[in-house]
Short mmCIF file of C-alpha atoms in Angstrom, two decimals:
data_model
loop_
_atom_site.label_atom_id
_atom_site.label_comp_id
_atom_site.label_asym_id
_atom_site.label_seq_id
_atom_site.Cartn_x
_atom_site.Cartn_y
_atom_site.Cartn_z
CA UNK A 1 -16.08 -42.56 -22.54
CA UNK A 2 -12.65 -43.97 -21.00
CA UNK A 3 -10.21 -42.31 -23.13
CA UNK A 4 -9.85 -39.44 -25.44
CA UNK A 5 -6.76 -37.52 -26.50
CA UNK A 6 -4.21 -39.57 -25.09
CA UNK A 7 -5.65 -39.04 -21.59
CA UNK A 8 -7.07 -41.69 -19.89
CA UNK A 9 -9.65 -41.59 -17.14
CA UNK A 10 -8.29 -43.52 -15.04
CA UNK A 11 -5.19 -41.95 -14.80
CA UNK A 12 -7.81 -39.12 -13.11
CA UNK A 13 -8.89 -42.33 -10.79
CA UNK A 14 -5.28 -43.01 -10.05
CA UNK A 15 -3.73 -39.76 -9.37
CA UNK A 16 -6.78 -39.38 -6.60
CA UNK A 17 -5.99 -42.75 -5.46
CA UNK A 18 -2.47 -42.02 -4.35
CA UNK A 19 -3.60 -38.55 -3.09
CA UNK A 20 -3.17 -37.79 0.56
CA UNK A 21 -5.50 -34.66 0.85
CA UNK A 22 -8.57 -37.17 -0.64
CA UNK A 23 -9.57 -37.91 2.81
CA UNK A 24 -11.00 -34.22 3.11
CA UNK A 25 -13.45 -34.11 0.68
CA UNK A 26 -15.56 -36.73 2.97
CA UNK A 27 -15.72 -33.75 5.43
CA UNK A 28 -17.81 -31.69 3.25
CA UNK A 29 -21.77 -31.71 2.06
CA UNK A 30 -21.80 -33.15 -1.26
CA UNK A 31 -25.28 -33.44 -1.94
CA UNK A 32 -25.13 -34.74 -5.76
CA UNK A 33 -22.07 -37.15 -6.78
CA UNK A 34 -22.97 -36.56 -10.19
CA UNK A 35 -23.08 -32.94 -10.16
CA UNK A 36 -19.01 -31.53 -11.18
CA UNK A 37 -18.80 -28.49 -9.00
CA UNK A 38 -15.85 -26.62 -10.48
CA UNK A 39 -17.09 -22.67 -8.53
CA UNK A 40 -15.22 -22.81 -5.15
CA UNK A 41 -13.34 -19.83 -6.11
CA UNK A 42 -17.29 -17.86 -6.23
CA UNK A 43 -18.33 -20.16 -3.05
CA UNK A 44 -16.75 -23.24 -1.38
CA UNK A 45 -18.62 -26.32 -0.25
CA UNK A 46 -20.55 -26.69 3.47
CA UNK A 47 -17.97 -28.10 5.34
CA UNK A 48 -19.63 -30.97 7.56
CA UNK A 49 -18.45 -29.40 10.39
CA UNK A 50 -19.76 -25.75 10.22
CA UNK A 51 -23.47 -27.24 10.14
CA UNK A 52 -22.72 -28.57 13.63
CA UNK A 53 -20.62 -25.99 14.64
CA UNK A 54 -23.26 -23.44 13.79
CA UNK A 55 -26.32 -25.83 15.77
CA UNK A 56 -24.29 -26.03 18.84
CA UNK A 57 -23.92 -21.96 18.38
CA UNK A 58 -27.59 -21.06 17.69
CA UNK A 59 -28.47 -23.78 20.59
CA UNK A 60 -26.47 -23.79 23.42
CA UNK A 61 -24.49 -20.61 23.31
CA UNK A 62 -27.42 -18.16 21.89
CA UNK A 63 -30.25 -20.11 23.16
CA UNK A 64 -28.89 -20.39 26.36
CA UNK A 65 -26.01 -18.22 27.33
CA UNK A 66 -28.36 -15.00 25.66
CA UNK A 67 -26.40 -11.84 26.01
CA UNK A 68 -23.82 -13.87 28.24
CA UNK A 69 -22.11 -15.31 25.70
CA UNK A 70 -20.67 -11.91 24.71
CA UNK A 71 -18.17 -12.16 27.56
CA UNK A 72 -16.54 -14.93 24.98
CA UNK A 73 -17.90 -13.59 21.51
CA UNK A 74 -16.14 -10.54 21.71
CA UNK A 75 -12.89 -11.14 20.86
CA UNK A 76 -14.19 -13.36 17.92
CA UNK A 77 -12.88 -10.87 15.16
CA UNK A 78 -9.36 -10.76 16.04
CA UNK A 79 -9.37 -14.94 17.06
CA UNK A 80 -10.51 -15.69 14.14
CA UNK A 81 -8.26 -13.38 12.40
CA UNK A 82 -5.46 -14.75 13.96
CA UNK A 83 -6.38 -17.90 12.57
CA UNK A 84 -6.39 -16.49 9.10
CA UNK A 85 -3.69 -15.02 9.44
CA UNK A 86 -1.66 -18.34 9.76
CA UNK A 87 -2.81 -19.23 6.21
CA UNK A 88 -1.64 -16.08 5.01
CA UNK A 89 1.75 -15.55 6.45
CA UNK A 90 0.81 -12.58 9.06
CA UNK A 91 1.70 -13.05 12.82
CA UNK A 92 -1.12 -12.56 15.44
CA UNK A 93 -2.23 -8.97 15.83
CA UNK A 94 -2.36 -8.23 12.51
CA UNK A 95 -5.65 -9.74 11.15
CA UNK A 96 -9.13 -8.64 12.28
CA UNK A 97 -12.45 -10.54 10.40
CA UNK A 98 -14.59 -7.58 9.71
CA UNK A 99 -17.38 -6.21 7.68
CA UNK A 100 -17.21 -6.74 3.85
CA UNK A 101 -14.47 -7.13 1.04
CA UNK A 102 -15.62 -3.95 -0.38
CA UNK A 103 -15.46 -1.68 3.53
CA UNK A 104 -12.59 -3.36 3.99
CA UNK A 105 -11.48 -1.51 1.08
CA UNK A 106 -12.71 1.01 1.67
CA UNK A 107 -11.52 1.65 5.48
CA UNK A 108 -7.98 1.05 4.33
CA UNK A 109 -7.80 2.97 1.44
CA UNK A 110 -9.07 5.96 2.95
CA UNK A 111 -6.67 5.54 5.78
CA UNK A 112 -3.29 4.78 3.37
CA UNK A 113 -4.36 8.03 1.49
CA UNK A 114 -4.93 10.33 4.62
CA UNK A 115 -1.26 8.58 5.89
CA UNK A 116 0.40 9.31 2.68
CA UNK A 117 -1.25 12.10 0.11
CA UNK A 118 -0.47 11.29 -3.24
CA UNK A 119 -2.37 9.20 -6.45
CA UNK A 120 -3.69 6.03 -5.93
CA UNK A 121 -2.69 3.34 -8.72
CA UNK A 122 -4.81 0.19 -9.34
CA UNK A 123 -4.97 -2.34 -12.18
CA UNK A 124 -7.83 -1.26 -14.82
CA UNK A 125 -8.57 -5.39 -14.94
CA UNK A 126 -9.23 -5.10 -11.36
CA UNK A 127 -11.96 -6.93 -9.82
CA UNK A 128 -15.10 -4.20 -10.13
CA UNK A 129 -15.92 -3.40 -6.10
CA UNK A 130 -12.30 -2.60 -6.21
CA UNK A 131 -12.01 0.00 -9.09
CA UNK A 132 -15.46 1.54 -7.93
CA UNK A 133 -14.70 1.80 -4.37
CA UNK A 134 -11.21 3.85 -5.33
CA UNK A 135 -12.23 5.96 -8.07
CA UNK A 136 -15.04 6.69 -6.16
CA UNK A 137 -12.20 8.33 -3.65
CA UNK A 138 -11.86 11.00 -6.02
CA UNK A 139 -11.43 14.16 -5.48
CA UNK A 140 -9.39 13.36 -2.99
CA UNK A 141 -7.02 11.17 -4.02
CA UNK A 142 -6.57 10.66 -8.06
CA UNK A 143 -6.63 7.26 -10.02
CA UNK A 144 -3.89 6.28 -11.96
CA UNK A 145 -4.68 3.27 -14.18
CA UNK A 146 -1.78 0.72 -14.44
CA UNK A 147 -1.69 -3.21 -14.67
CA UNK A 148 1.81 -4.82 -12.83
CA UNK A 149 3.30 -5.12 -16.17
CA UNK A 150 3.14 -1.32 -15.90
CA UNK A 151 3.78 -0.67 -12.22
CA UNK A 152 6.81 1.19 -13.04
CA UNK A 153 6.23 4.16 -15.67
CA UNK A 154 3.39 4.69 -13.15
CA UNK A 155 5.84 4.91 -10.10
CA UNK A 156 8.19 7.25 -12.23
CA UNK A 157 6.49 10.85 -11.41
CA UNK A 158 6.69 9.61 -7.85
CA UNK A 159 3.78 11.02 -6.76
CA UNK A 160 1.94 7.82 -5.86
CA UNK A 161 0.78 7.24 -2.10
CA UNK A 162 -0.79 3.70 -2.58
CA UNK A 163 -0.94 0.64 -5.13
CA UNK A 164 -4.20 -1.43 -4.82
CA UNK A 165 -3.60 -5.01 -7.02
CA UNK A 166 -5.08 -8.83 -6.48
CA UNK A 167 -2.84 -11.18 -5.60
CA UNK A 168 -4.43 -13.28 -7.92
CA UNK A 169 -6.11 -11.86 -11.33
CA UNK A 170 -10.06 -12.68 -10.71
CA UNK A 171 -10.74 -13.51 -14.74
CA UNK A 172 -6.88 -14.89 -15.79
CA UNK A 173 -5.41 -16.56 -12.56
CA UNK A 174 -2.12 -14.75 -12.96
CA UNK A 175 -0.25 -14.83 -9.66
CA UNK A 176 1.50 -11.49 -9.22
CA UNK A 177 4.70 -11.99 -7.38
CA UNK A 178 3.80 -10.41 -3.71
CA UNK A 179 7.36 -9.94 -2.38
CA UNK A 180 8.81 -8.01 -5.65
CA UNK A 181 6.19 -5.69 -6.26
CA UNK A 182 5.62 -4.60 -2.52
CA UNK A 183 9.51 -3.96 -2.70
CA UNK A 184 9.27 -1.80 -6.05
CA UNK A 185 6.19 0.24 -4.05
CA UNK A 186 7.95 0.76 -0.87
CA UNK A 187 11.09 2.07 -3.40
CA UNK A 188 9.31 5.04 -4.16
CA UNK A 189 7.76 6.02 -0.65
CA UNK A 190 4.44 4.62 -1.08
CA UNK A 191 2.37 1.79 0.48
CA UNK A 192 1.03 -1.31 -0.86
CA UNK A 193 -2.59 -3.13 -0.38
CA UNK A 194 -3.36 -6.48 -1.93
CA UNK A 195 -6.74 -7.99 -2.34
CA UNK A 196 -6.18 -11.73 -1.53
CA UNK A 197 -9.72 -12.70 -2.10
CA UNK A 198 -8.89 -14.90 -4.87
CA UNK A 199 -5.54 -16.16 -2.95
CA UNK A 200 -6.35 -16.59 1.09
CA UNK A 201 -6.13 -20.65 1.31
CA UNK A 202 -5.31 -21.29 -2.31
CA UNK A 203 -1.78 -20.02 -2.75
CA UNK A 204 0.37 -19.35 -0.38
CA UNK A 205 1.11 -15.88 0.85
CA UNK A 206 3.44 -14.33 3.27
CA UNK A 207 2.54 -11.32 3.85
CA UNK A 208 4.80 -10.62 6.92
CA UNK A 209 7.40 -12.10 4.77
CA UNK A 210 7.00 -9.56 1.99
CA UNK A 211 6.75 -6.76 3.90
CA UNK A 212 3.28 -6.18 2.87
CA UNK A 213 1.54 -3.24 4.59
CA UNK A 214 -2.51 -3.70 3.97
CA UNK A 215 -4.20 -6.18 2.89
CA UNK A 216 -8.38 -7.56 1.87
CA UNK A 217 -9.81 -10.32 1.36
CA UNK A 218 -13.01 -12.46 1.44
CA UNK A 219 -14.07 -15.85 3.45
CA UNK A 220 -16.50 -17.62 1.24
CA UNK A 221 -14.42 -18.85 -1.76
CA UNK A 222 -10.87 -21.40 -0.69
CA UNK A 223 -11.60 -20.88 3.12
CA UNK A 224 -15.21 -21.70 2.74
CA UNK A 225 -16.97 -19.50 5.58
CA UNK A 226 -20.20 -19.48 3.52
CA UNK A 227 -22.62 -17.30 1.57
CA UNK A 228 -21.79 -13.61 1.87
CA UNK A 229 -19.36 -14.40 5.06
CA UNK A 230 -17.55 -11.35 6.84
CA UNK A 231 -14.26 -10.58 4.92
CA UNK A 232 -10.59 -9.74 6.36
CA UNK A 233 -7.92 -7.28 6.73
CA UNK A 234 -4.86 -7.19 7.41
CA UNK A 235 -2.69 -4.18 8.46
CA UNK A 236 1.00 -4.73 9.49
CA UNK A 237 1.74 -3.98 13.15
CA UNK A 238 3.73 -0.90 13.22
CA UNK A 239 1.16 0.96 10.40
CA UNK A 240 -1.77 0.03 12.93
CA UNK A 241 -1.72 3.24 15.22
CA UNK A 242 -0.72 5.58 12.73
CA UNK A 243 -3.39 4.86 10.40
CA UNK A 244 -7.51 6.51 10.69
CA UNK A 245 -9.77 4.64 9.23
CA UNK A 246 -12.55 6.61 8.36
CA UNK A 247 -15.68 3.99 9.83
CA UNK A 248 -15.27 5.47 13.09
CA UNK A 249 -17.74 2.40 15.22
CA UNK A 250 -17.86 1.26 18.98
CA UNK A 251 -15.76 -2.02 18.29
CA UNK A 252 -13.24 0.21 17.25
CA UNK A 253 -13.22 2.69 20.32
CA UNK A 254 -11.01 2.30 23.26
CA UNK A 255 -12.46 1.86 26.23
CA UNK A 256 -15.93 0.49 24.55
CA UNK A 257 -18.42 0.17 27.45
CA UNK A 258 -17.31 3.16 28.76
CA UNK A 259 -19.53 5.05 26.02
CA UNK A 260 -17.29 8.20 26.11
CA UNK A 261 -18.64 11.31 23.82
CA UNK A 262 -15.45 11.53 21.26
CA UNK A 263 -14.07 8.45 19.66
CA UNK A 264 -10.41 7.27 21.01
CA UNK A 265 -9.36 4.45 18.49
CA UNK A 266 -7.31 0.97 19.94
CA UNK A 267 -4.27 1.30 19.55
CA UNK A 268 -3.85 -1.90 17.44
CA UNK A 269 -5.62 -4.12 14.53
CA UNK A 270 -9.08 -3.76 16.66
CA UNK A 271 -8.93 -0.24 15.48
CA UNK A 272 -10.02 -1.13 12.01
CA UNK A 273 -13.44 -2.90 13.68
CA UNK A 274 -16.63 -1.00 13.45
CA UNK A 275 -19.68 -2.48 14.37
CA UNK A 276 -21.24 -5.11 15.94
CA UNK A 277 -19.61 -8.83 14.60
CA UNK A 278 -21.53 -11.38 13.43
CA UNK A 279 -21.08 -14.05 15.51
CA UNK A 280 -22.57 -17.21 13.57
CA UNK A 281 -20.66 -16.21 10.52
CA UNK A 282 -17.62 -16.14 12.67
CA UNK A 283 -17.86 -19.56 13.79
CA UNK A 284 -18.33 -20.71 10.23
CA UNK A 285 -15.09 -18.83 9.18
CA UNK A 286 -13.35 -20.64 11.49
CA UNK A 287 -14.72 -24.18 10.80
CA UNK A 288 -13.40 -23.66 7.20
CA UNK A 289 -10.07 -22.28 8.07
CA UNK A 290 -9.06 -24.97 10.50
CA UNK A 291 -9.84 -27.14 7.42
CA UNK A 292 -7.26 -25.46 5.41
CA UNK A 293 -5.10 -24.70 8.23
CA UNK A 294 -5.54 -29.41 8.84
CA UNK A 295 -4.41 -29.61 5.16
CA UNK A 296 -1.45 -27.42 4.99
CA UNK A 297 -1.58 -24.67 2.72
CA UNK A 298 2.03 -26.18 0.58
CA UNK A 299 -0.10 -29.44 0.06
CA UNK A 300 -3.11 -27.98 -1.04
CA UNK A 301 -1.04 -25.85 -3.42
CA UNK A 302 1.18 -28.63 -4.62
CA UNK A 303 -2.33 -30.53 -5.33
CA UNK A 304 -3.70 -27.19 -7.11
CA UNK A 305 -0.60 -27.06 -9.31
CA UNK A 306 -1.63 -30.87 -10.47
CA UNK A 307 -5.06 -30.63 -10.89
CA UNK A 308 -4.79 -27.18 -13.06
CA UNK A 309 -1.78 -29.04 -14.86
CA UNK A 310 -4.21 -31.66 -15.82
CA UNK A 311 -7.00 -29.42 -16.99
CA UNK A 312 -4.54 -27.56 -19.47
CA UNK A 313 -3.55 -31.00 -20.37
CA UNK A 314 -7.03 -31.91 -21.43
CA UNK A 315 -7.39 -28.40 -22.50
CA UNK A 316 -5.27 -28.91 -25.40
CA UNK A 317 -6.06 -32.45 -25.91
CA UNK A 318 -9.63 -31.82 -26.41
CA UNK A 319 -10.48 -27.82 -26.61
CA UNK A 320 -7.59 -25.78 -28.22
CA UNK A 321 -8.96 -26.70 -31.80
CA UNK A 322 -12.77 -25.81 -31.55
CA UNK A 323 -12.61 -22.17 -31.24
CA UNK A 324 -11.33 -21.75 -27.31
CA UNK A 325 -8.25 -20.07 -26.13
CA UNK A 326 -6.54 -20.81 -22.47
CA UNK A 327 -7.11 -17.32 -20.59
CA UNK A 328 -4.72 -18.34 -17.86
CA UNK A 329 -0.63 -18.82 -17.66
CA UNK A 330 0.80 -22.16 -18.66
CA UNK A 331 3.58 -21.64 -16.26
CA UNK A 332 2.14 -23.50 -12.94
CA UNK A 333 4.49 -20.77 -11.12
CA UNK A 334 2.47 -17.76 -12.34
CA UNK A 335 -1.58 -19.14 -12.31
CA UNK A 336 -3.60 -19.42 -9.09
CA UNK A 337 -6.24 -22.50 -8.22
CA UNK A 338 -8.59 -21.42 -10.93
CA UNK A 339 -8.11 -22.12 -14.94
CA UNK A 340 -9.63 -19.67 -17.61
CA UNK A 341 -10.96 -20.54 -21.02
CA UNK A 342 -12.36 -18.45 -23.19
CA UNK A 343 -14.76 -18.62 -26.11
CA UNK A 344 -16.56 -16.53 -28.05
CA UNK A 345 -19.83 -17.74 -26.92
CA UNK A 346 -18.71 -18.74 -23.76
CA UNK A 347 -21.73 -17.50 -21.92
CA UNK A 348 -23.77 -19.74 -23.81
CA UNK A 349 -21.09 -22.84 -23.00
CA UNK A 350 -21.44 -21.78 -19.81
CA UNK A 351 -25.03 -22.30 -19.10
CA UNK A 352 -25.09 -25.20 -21.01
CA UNK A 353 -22.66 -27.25 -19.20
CA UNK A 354 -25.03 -26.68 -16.51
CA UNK A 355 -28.07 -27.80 -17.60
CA UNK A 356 -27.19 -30.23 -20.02
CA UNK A 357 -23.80 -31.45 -18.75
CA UNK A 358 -24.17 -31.17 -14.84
CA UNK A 359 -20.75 -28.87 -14.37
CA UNK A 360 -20.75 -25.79 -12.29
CA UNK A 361 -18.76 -23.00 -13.77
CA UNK A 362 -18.97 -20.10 -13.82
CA UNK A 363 -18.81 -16.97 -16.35
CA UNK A 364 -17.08 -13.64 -16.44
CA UNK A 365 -17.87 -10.79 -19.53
CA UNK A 366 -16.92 -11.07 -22.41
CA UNK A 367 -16.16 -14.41 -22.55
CA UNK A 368 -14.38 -16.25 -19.59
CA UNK A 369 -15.66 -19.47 -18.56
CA UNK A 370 -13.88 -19.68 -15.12
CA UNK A 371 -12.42 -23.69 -14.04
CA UNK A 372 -12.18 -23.09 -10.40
CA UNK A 373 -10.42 -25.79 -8.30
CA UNK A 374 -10.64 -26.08 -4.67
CA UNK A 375 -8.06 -29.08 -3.62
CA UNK A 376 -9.92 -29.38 -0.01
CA UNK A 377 -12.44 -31.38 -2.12
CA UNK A 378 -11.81 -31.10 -5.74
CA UNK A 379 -10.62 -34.59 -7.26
CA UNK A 380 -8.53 -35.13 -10.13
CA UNK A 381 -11.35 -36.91 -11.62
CA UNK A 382 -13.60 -34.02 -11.50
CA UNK A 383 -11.71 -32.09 -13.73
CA UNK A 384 -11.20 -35.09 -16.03
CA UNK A 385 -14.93 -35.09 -16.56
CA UNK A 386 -14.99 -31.14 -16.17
CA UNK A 387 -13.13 -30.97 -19.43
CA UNK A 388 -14.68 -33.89 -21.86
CA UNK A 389 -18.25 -32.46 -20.73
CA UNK A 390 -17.07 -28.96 -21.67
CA UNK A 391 -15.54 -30.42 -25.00
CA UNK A 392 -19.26 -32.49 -25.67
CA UNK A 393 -21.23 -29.45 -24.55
CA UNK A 394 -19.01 -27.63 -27.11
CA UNK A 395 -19.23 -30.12 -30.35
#
């Protein structure tokens, strides 16, 4: 098959000839050429690098440092957070790699709602961990259900203490606009705390730009840290002392070796630690990071931009008549790194294209088969052959 629709493979073949950020995709495992892997935003690729990263770890430092190499482990979390933080716009100080997505969360919700009494509002589309971990808050601090498009009728009894939202929309791709709706929050008194799982090294975010005041947000998708890697936080600098979070653990006591009998919180973002870090998955973070950090986070989003141009292109070339429907935004400006199309027996498609078709998607209910692009490695003729699998696999 060379050409269907208008759209030509090898304009795929020349649009990753004449692409600068090609060059990475050599740096990571890819173990079948054949085998369309369109799921970095559920789990990036190994990047070559983290395999020897992680050797030299396990070998030199743990086999043969032992307990030694704490003296330079230590300070791991907030390293390595710095590092994040310079793909998402926060200054050092303000980043700390710790725990889970979900006790992330959880530690900062607790502490924005103990700061600042008042309802809670978060997006009923909201990624699940998210709307379970705050309504499970209640009774002490109430829910108030409210997409962005209805941020402000749920502002208006100005009673609201925090707004929880993604960044980017898990199932759709929107791209909420970070610096206008912090703004509207901080109008009416009230803090704001985005979940940049679906964001952190696929968009660009400025987060010290926008004023932002907490933030979450997971390794193992655009930054590539691996399977069930330690998520961020981020809390800006002059929240940091005020705030309790509620996890009250040794890496977040002052004076830690001292083993005092009443916990005395840091004063700053190692507050918001709580136990003991896990080193090898730390290392890995940061062996994907300096990837995306290499790449630049503008040309990895100008490349996005292309590549999920291209697959709405073929989209309506090839799909729009045989019973899909594009879940995500046509404007470029408003949609993340992943497209959505949906189907009515998308689940079906979905497994299909797997087993039949050799594409990795992946599905979310009730019918959203998710395109997700990760530039680092993702070529344009990927998604060319993405899409006219998908459109065979559908008939």
């Amino acid at each position: 098959m060379s050409e269907a629709g208008g759209i030509d493979r090898r304009h795929a073949e020349a649009l990753d000839a004449a692409d600068p950020l090609a060059p990475f995709r050599e740096r990571f495992l890819v173990d079948d050429p054949d085998v369309v892997y369109l799921d970095g935003n559920s789990l990036g690729r190994l990047p070559l690098a983290t395999a020897r990263r992680l050797q030299e770890a396990v070998g030199r430092e743990w086999g043969t440092e032992l307990v030694g190499a704490w003296d330079h482990w230590i300070d791991l979390p907030v390293q390595v957070g710095d590092e994040i933080g310079r793909v998402v716009g926060a200054a050092p100080g303000q980043v700390a790699v710790s725990d889970s997505t979900t006790v992330n969360l959880y530690k900062l919700a607790v502490a924005a709602t103990r700061h600042r009494r008042g309802v809670t509002v978060v997006d009923p589309g909201e990624f699940p961990t998210d709307r379970y971990v705050l309504a499970g808050l209640a009774p002490d601090s109430e829910v108030r259900w409210a997409a962005p498009a209805d941020l402000d009728a749920a502002l208006a009894p100005g009673d609201v203490a925090l707004v929880v939202y993604s960044l980017v929309d898990y199932r759709t791709a929107e791209l909420r606009d970070l610096r206008a709706i912090t703004q509207r929050v901080h109008d009416t008194g009230a803090l704001a705390l985005w979940d940049l799982s679906h964001a952190a090294g696929s968009v660009p975010v400025d987060l010290d730009g926008a004023g932002a005041d907490l933030a979450v947000g997971c390794t193992y998708k655009y930054l590539n840290g691996g399977p069930g890697s330690p998520a961020f936080l981020y809390v800006r600098r002059d929240l940091q002392a005020a705030l309790d979070q509620p996890i009250h653990g040794w890496f977040g006591q002052r004076e830690q070796f001292v083993m005092g009998p009443a916990y005395d919180p840091q004063p700053d973002i190692r507050r918001f630690l709580t136990g003991t870090a896990n080193v090898l998955a730390l290392h890995a973070i940061r062996e994907g990071v300096a990837l995306t950090i290499e790449a630049g986070i503008d040309a990895l989003r100008a490349k996005s931009i292309a590549q999920t141009d291209l697959a709405v292109e073929l989209f309506d070339a090839w799909l729009a008549d045989r019973g899909f429907s594009l879940g995500s935004p046509r404007d470029s400006a408003r949609r993340g790194s992943h497209v959505a199309v949906r189907h009515a027996d998308g689940a079906e498609i979905a497994a299909r294209l797997w087993r039949d078709a050799r594409v990795v998607v992946d599905f979310r209910m009730p019918d959203v088969i998710r395109l997700g692009i990760a530039p680092l490695y993702t070529r344009f003729v990927d998604v060319w052959d993405a899409l006219a699998r998908l459109r065979d696999v559908a008939g």
